[in-house]
PDB file of C-alpha atoms and ligand atoms in Angstrom:
ATOM      1  CA  UNK A 265     -19.864  -6.188   1.099  1.00 51.00           C
ATOM      2  CA  UNK A 266     -19.077 -10.101   0.062  1.00 45.00           C
ATOM      3  CA  UNK A 267     -15.838 -11.001   2.030  1.00 54.00           C
ATOM      4  CA  UNK A 268     -14.931 -13.010  -1.290  1.00 81.00           C
ATOM      5  CA  UNK A 269     -15.462 -10.732  -4.116  1.00 93.00           C
ATOM      6  CA  UNK A 270     -11.881  -8.487  -4.589  1.00 98.00           C
ATOM      7  CA  UNK A 271     -12.115  -4.960  -4.120  1.00 98.00           C
ATOM      8  CA  UNK A 272      -8.460  -4.035  -4.694  1.00 98.00           C
ATOM      9  CA  UNK A 273      -6.334  -5.401  -7.719  1.00 98.00           C
ATOM     10  CA  UNK A 274      -2.227  -5.279  -7.221  1.00 99.00           C
ATOM     11  CA  UNK A 275      -0.505  -5.434 -10.370  1.00 99.00           C
ATOM     12  CA  UNK A 276       3.140  -5.406 -10.669  1.00 98.00           C
ATOM     13  CA  UNK A 277       5.807  -4.665 -13.400  1.00 98.00           C
ATOM     14  CA  UNK A 278       6.974  -8.084 -13.072  1.00 98.00           C
ATOM     15  CA  UNK A 279       7.433 -11.607 -10.788  1.00 98.00           C
ATOM     16  CA  UNK A 280      10.303 -10.040  -9.440  1.00 98.00           C
ATOM     17  CA  UNK A 281       7.941  -7.446  -7.821  1.00 98.00           C
ATOM     18  CA  UNK A 282       6.148  -9.907  -5.760  1.00 98.00           C
ATOM     19  CA  UNK A 283       7.834 -10.000  -2.364  1.00 98.00           C
ATOM     20  CA  UNK A 284       7.312  -6.136  -2.049  1.00 98.00           C
ATOM     21  CA  UNK A 285       4.056  -6.158  -3.384  1.00 98.00           C
ATOM     22  CA  UNK A 286       2.842  -8.963  -1.096  1.00 98.00           C
ATOM     23  CA  UNK A 287       3.149  -6.475   1.721  1.00 98.00           C
ATOM     24  CA  UNK A 288       0.322  -4.302   0.016  1.00 98.00           C
ATOM     25  CA  UNK A 289      -2.151  -7.884  -0.061  1.00 98.00           C
ATOM     26  CA  UNK A 290      -1.233  -8.779   3.584  1.00 98.00           C
ATOM     27  CA  UNK A 291      -1.810  -5.178   4.871  1.00 98.00           C
ATOM     28  CA  UNK A 292      -5.712  -5.872   3.109  1.00 98.00           C
ATOM     29  CA  UNK A 293      -6.276  -9.166   4.184  1.00 98.00           C
ATOM     30  CA  UNK A 294      -5.407  -7.450   7.740  1.00 97.00           C
ATOM     31  CA  UNK A 295      -8.426  -5.381   7.151  1.00 98.00           C
ATOM     32  CA  UNK A 296     -10.510  -8.027   5.689  1.00 97.00           C
ATOM     33  CA  UNK A 297     -10.393  -6.567   2.423  1.00 98.00           C
ATOM     34  CA  UNK A 298     -10.439  -9.260  -0.532  1.00 98.00           C
ATOM     35  CA  UNK A 299      -7.822  -8.451  -3.501  1.00 98.00           C
ATOM     36  CA  UNK A 300      -6.724 -10.107  -6.367  1.00 98.00           C
ATOM     37  CA  UNK A 301      -3.048  -9.914  -7.735  1.00 98.00           C
ATOM     38  CA  UNK A 302      -1.540 -10.414 -11.119  1.00 98.00           C
ATOM     39  CA  UNK A 303       1.630  -9.062 -13.091  1.00 98.00           C
ATOM     40  CA  UNK A 304       1.284  -7.104 -15.982  1.00 98.00           C
ATOM     41  CA  UNK A 305       4.004  -4.452 -17.724  1.00 98.00           C
ATOM     42  CA  UNK A 306       3.102  -1.211 -19.045  1.00 98.00           C
ATOM     43  CA  UNK A 307       6.299  -1.609 -21.251  1.00 98.00           C
ATOM     44  CA  UNK A 308       6.318  -4.889 -21.666  1.00 98.00           C
ATOM     45  CA  UNK A 309       2.559  -6.165 -22.115  1.00 98.00           C
ATOM     46  CA  UNK A 310       0.924  -2.589 -22.909  1.00 98.00           C
ATOM     47  CA  UNK A 311      -2.182  -4.125 -24.302  1.00 98.00           C
ATOM     48  CA  UNK A 312      -2.430  -7.044 -21.120  1.00 98.00           C
ATOM     49  CA  UNK A 313      -2.080  -3.709 -19.282  1.00 98.00           C
ATOM     50  CA  UNK A 314      -4.350  -1.663 -20.948  1.00 98.00           C
ATOM     51  CA  UNK A 315      -7.408  -4.355 -21.125  1.00 98.00           C
ATOM     52  CA  UNK A 316      -6.543  -5.032 -17.298  1.00 98.00           C
ATOM     53  CA  UNK A 317      -7.882  -1.223 -16.516  1.00 98.00           C
ATOM     54  CA  UNK A 318     -10.772  -1.645 -19.093  1.00 98.00           C
ATOM     55  CA  UNK A 319     -12.000  -4.136 -17.491  1.00 98.00           C
ATOM     56  CA  UNK A 320     -11.717  -3.563 -13.672  1.00 98.00           C
ATOM     57  CA  UNK A 321     -14.332  -1.640 -12.723  1.00 98.00           C
ATOM     58  CA  UNK A 322     -16.803  -4.222 -14.710  1.00 98.00           C
ATOM     59  CA  UNK A 323     -15.382  -7.123 -12.738  1.00 98.00           C
ATOM     60  CA  UNK A 324     -16.173  -5.508  -9.755  1.00 98.00           C
ATOM     61  CA  UNK A 325     -12.687  -3.661  -8.610  1.00 98.00           C
ATOM     62  CA  UNK A 326     -13.106  -0.231  -6.305  1.00 98.00           C
ATOM     63  CA  UNK A 327      -9.349   0.551  -6.209  1.00 99.00           C
ATOM     64  CA  UNK A 328      -6.301  -0.538  -8.144  1.00 99.00           C
ATOM     65  CA  UNK A 329      -2.503  -0.228  -6.822  1.00 99.00           C
ATOM     66  CA  UNK A 330       0.189  -0.511  -9.111  1.00 99.00           C
ATOM     67  CA  UNK A 331       4.458  -1.132  -8.490  1.00 98.00           C
ATOM     68  CA  UNK A 332       6.721  -1.626 -10.307  1.00 98.00           C
ATOM     69  CA  UNK A 333      10.600  -0.447 -10.611  1.00 98.00           C
ATOM     70  CA  UNK A 334      12.809   1.422 -13.076  1.00 98.00           C
ATOM     71  CA  UNK A 335      10.813   3.711 -15.246  1.00 98.00           C
ATOM     72  CA  UNK A 336       7.509   2.833 -13.757  1.00 98.00           C
ATOM     73  CA  UNK A 337       4.360   3.552 -16.026  1.00 98.00           C
ATOM     74  CA  UNK A 338       2.507   0.978 -15.130  1.00 98.00           C
ATOM     75  CA  UNK A 339       0.408   3.113 -12.804  1.00 99.00           C
ATOM     76  CA  UNK A 340      -0.248   5.897 -15.284  1.00 98.00           C
ATOM     77  CA  UNK A 341      -1.255   3.467 -17.451  1.00 98.00           C
ATOM     78  CA  UNK A 342      -3.605   1.841 -15.689  1.00 98.00           C
ATOM     79  CA  UNK A 343      -4.872   5.407 -14.482  1.00 98.00           C
ATOM     80  CA  UNK A 344      -4.912   6.384 -18.879  1.00 98.00           C
ATOM     81  CA  UNK A 345      -7.604   3.514 -18.779  1.00 98.00           C
ATOM     82  CA  UNK A 346      -9.896   3.166 -15.641  1.00 98.00           C
ATOM     83  CA  UNK A 347     -11.913   6.001 -13.694  1.00 98.00           C
ATOM     84  CA  UNK A 348     -10.875   3.800 -10.582  1.00 98.00           C
ATOM     85  CA  UNK A 349      -8.524   5.210  -8.337  1.00 98.00           C
ATOM     86  CA  UNK A 350      -5.118   4.114  -8.715  1.00 99.00           C
ATOM     87  CA  UNK A 351      -2.295   4.135  -6.070  1.00 99.00           C
ATOM     88  CA  UNK A 352       1.289   3.830  -7.500  1.00 99.00           C
ATOM     89  CA  UNK A 353       4.122   2.288  -5.443  1.00 99.00           C
ATOM     90  CA  UNK A 354       7.683   3.147  -6.727  1.00 98.00           C
ATOM     91  CA  UNK A 355      10.027  -0.068  -6.443  1.00 98.00           C
ATOM     92  CA  UNK A 356      13.801  -0.236  -5.312  1.00 98.00           C
ATOM     93  CA  UNK A 357      15.006  -2.211  -8.596  1.00 98.00           C
ATOM     94  CA  UNK A 358      17.199  -0.473 -10.404  1.00 98.00           C
ATOM     95  CA  UNK A 359      20.231   1.274  -9.882  1.00 98.00           C
ATOM     96  CA  UNK A 360      18.935   4.343  -9.126  1.00 98.00           C
ATOM     97  CA  UNK A 361      17.193   2.781  -6.073  1.00 98.00           C
ATOM     98  CA  UNK A 362      13.498   3.714  -6.987  1.00 98.00           C
ATOM     99  CA  UNK A 363      14.309   7.261  -7.620  1.00 98.00           C
ATOM    100  CA  UNK A 364      13.377   6.669 -10.940  1.00 98.00           C
ATOM    101  CA  UNK A 365      10.196   4.908 -10.290  1.00 98.00           C
ATOM    102  CA  UNK A 366       9.222   7.595  -7.631  1.00 98.00           C
ATOM    103  CA  UNK A 367       9.491  10.305 -10.304  1.00 98.00           C
ATOM    104  CA  UNK A 368       7.716   8.493 -13.025  1.00 98.00           C
ATOM    105  CA  UNK A 369       5.116   7.545 -10.863  1.00 98.00           C
ATOM    106  CA  UNK A 370       4.343  10.901  -9.167  1.00 98.00           C
ATOM    107  CA  UNK A 371       4.941  13.433 -11.871  1.00 98.00           C
ATOM    108  CA  UNK A 372       1.546  12.240 -13.928  1.00 98.00           C
ATOM    109  CA  UNK A 373       0.415  14.777 -16.120  1.00 98.00           C
ATOM    110  CA  UNK A 374      -2.589  17.025 -15.342  1.00 98.00           C
ATOM    111  CA  UNK A 375      -5.885  15.591 -15.705  1.00 98.00           C
ATOM    112  CA  UNK A 376      -4.484  11.976 -14.759  1.00 98.00           C
ATOM    113  CA  UNK A 377      -3.747  11.379 -11.396  1.00 98.00           C
ATOM    114  CA  UNK A 378      -2.000   8.472  -9.504  1.00 98.00           C
ATOM    115  CA  UNK A 379      -1.967   8.481  -6.070  1.00 98.00           C
ATOM    116  CA  UNK A 380       1.913   7.577  -5.188  1.00 98.00           C
ATOM    117  CA  UNK A 381       3.176   6.708  -1.716  1.00 98.00           C
ATOM    118  CA  UNK A 382       6.584   5.799  -0.654  1.00 98.00           C
ATOM    119  CA  UNK A 383       9.309   3.596  -2.519  1.00 98.00           C
ATOM    120  CA  UNK A 384       9.050  -0.064  -1.467  1.00 98.00           C
ATOM    121  CA  UNK A 385       7.529  -2.167   1.187  1.00 98.00           C
ATOM    122  CA  UNK A 386       6.707   0.537   3.316  1.00 98.00           C
ATOM    123  CA  UNK A 387       5.049   1.931   0.102  1.00 98.00           C
ATOM    124  CA  UNK A 388       3.293  -1.109  -0.460  1.00 98.00           C
ATOM    125  CA  UNK A 389       1.690  -1.152   3.280  1.00 98.00           C
ATOM    126  CA  UNK A 390       0.649   2.484   2.961  1.00 98.00           C
ATOM    127  CA  UNK A 391      -0.621   2.029  -0.545  1.00 99.00           C
ATOM    128  CA  UNK A 392      -3.044  -0.912   1.706  1.00 98.00           C
ATOM    129  CA  UNK A 393      -3.777   1.624   3.982  1.00 98.00           C
ATOM    130  CA  UNK A 394      -4.850   4.302   1.298  1.00 98.00           C
ATOM    131  CA  UNK A 395      -7.256   1.900  -0.212  1.00 99.00           C
ATOM    132  CA  UNK A 396      -8.371   0.371   2.382  1.00 98.00           C
ATOM    133  CA  UNK A 397      -9.476   4.438   3.619  1.00 98.00           C
ATOM    134  CA  UNK A 398     -10.887   5.098  -0.069  1.00 98.00           C
ATOM    135  CA  UNK A 399     -13.369   1.851   0.653  1.00 98.00           C
ATOM    136  CA  UNK A 400     -14.197   3.067   4.316  1.00 98.00           C
ATOM    137  CA  UNK A 401     -15.984   5.974   2.523  1.00 98.00           C
ATOM    138  CA  UNK A 402     -18.287   3.350   1.472  1.00 98.00           C
ATOM    139  CA  UNK A 403     -17.965   0.258   3.708  1.00 98.00           C
ATOM    140  CA  UNK A 404     -18.783   1.058   7.447  1.00 98.00           C
ATOM    141  CA  UNK A 405     -17.337  -2.394   8.365  1.00 98.00           C
ATOM    142  CA  UNK A 406     -13.558  -1.211   6.603  1.00 98.00           C
ATOM    143  CA  UNK A 407     -14.308   2.318   8.463  1.00 98.00           C
ATOM    144  CA  UNK A 408     -14.343   0.257  11.516  1.00 98.00           C
ATOM    145  CA  UNK A 409     -11.533  -1.553  11.633  1.00 98.00           C
ATOM    146  CA  UNK A 410      -9.213   1.803   9.902  1.00 98.00           C
ATOM    147  CA  UNK A 411     -10.397   3.386  13.316  1.00 98.00           C
ATOM    148  CA  UNK A 412      -9.057   0.681  15.451  1.00 97.00           C
ATOM    149  CA  UNK A 413      -5.764   0.300  13.379  1.00 97.00           C
ATOM    150  CA  UNK A 414      -5.234   4.280  14.068  1.00 97.00           C
ATOM    151  CA  UNK A 415      -5.772   3.494  17.932  1.00 97.00           C
ATOM    152  CA  UNK A 416      -3.466   1.020  17.736  1.00 96.00           C
ATOM    153  CA  UNK A 417      -0.463   2.627  16.096  1.00 95.00           C
ATOM    154  CA  UNK A 418      -1.046   5.241  18.924  1.00 94.00           C
ATOM    155  CA  UNK A 419      -0.945   2.599  21.340  1.00 94.00           C
ATOM    156  CA  UNK A 420       2.139   1.236  20.135  1.00 92.00           C
ATOM    157  CA  UNK A 421       3.803   4.056  20.587  1.00 91.00           C
ATOM    158  CA  UNK A 422       2.405   5.246  23.824  1.00 90.00           C
ATOM    159  CA  UNK A 423       3.657   1.887  24.842  1.00 86.00           C
ATOM    160  CA  UNK A 424       7.321   2.221  23.703  1.00 84.00           C
ATOM    161  CA  UNK A 425       7.043   6.059  25.685  1.00 81.00           C
ATOM    162  CA  UNK A 426       5.711   4.208  28.502  1.00 83.00           C
ATOM    163  CA  UNK A 427       8.447   1.973  28.440  1.00 84.00           C
ATOM    164  CA  UNK A 428      11.346   4.169  28.154  1.00 82.00           C
ATOM    165  CA  UNK A 429      10.008   6.588  30.557  1.00 85.00           C
ATOM    166  CA  UNK A 430      10.124   3.839  32.925  1.00 83.00           C
ATOM    167  CA  UNK A 431      13.572   2.405  32.418  1.00 85.00           C
ATOM    168  CA  UNK A 432      14.876   6.034  32.502  1.00 86.00           C
ATOM    169  CA  UNK A 433      13.205   6.492  35.709  1.00 84.00           C
ATOM    170  CA  UNK A 434      14.539   3.280  36.962  1.00 85.00           C
ATOM    171  CA  UNK A 435      18.102   4.078  35.980  1.00 85.00           C
ATOM    172  CA  UNK A 436      17.946   7.516  37.550  1.00 85.00           C
ATOM    173  CA  UNK A 437      16.836   5.583  41.221  1.00 84.00           C
ATOM    174  CA  UNK A 438      19.921   3.258  40.681  1.00 83.00           C
ATOM    175  CA  UNK A 439      21.969   6.153  40.186  1.00 82.00           C
ATOM    176  CA  UNK A 440      20.411   8.349  43.096  1.00 83.00           C
ATOM    177  CA  UNK A 441      21.060   4.732  45.652  1.00 80.00           C
ATOM    178  CA  UNK A 442      24.832   4.555  44.495  1.00 76.00           C
ATOM    179  CA  UNK A 443      25.616   8.207  45.396  1.00 69.00           C
TER     180      UNK A 443
HETATM  181  C1  RP5 B 277      10.111  -2.776 -13.984  1.00 56.87           C
HETATM  182  O1  RP5 B 277      11.409  -3.256 -14.129  1.00 56.87           O
HETATM  183  C2  RP5 B 277       9.482  -3.871 -12.815  1.00 56.87           C
HETATM  184  O2  RP5 B 277       8.539  -3.554 -12.494  1.00 56.87           O
HETATM  185  C3  RP5 B 277      10.313  -4.361 -11.794  1.00 56.87           C
HETATM  186  O3  RP5 B 277      10.641  -4.247 -10.568  1.00 56.87           O
HETATM  187  C4  RP5 B 277      11.647  -4.405 -12.592  1.00 56.87           C
HETATM  188  C5  RP5 B 277      12.511  -5.416 -13.816  1.00 56.87           C
HETATM  189  O4  RP5 B 277      11.986  -6.474 -13.953  1.00 56.87           O
HETATM  190  P1  RP5 B 277      12.551  -7.895 -14.360  1.00 56.87           P
HETATM  191  O5  RP5 B 277      13.507  -7.773 -15.399  1.00 56.87           O
HETATM  192  O6  RP5 B 277      13.255  -8.141 -13.037  1.00 56.87           O
HETATM  193  O7  RP5 B 277      11.201  -8.757 -14.801  1.00 56.87           O
HETATM  194  O8  RP5 B 277       9.175  -3.150 -15.338  1.00 56.87           O
END
């Protein structure tokens, strides 16, 4: 795998989505996966969106992550024009706080799936992890990084639990000394 060739295309509906969608980019970088990022809107620039999806595979992309808010049709529009897997990130940019985007992203008609993740920054991060897991089927070095990422998640939970248990034991010992 070349470190330089983008394997994941991140598309967002508006420049205003960038701070959230950068979470996906940061996470991909942590896995050593090259990415590209651009703005395209299913509603405001439909031709650009269709063109991006139609040319994605021949440009070397293997997964697309699409983040949009309001009636979010970006991920679905991209999925309609490519055979690549598309992961949709619903964004909280409307008065409905992303619930509209969640339903628009996840409720794709049978035959044209979008893998919808959680609303907002957590979803953007998960989209990158899911993209990495898809790529790991083909690239053993990405698989290794996911295995160690999973181990680090587990040990961070164990560490917190151990620290809490230790604090409780100390507090109990202190109370016992007083009585
Ligand atoms: C959506 O509308 C975009 O994905 C963005 O979340 C939202 C608002 O866009 P702007 O009006 O800030 O450009 O299409």
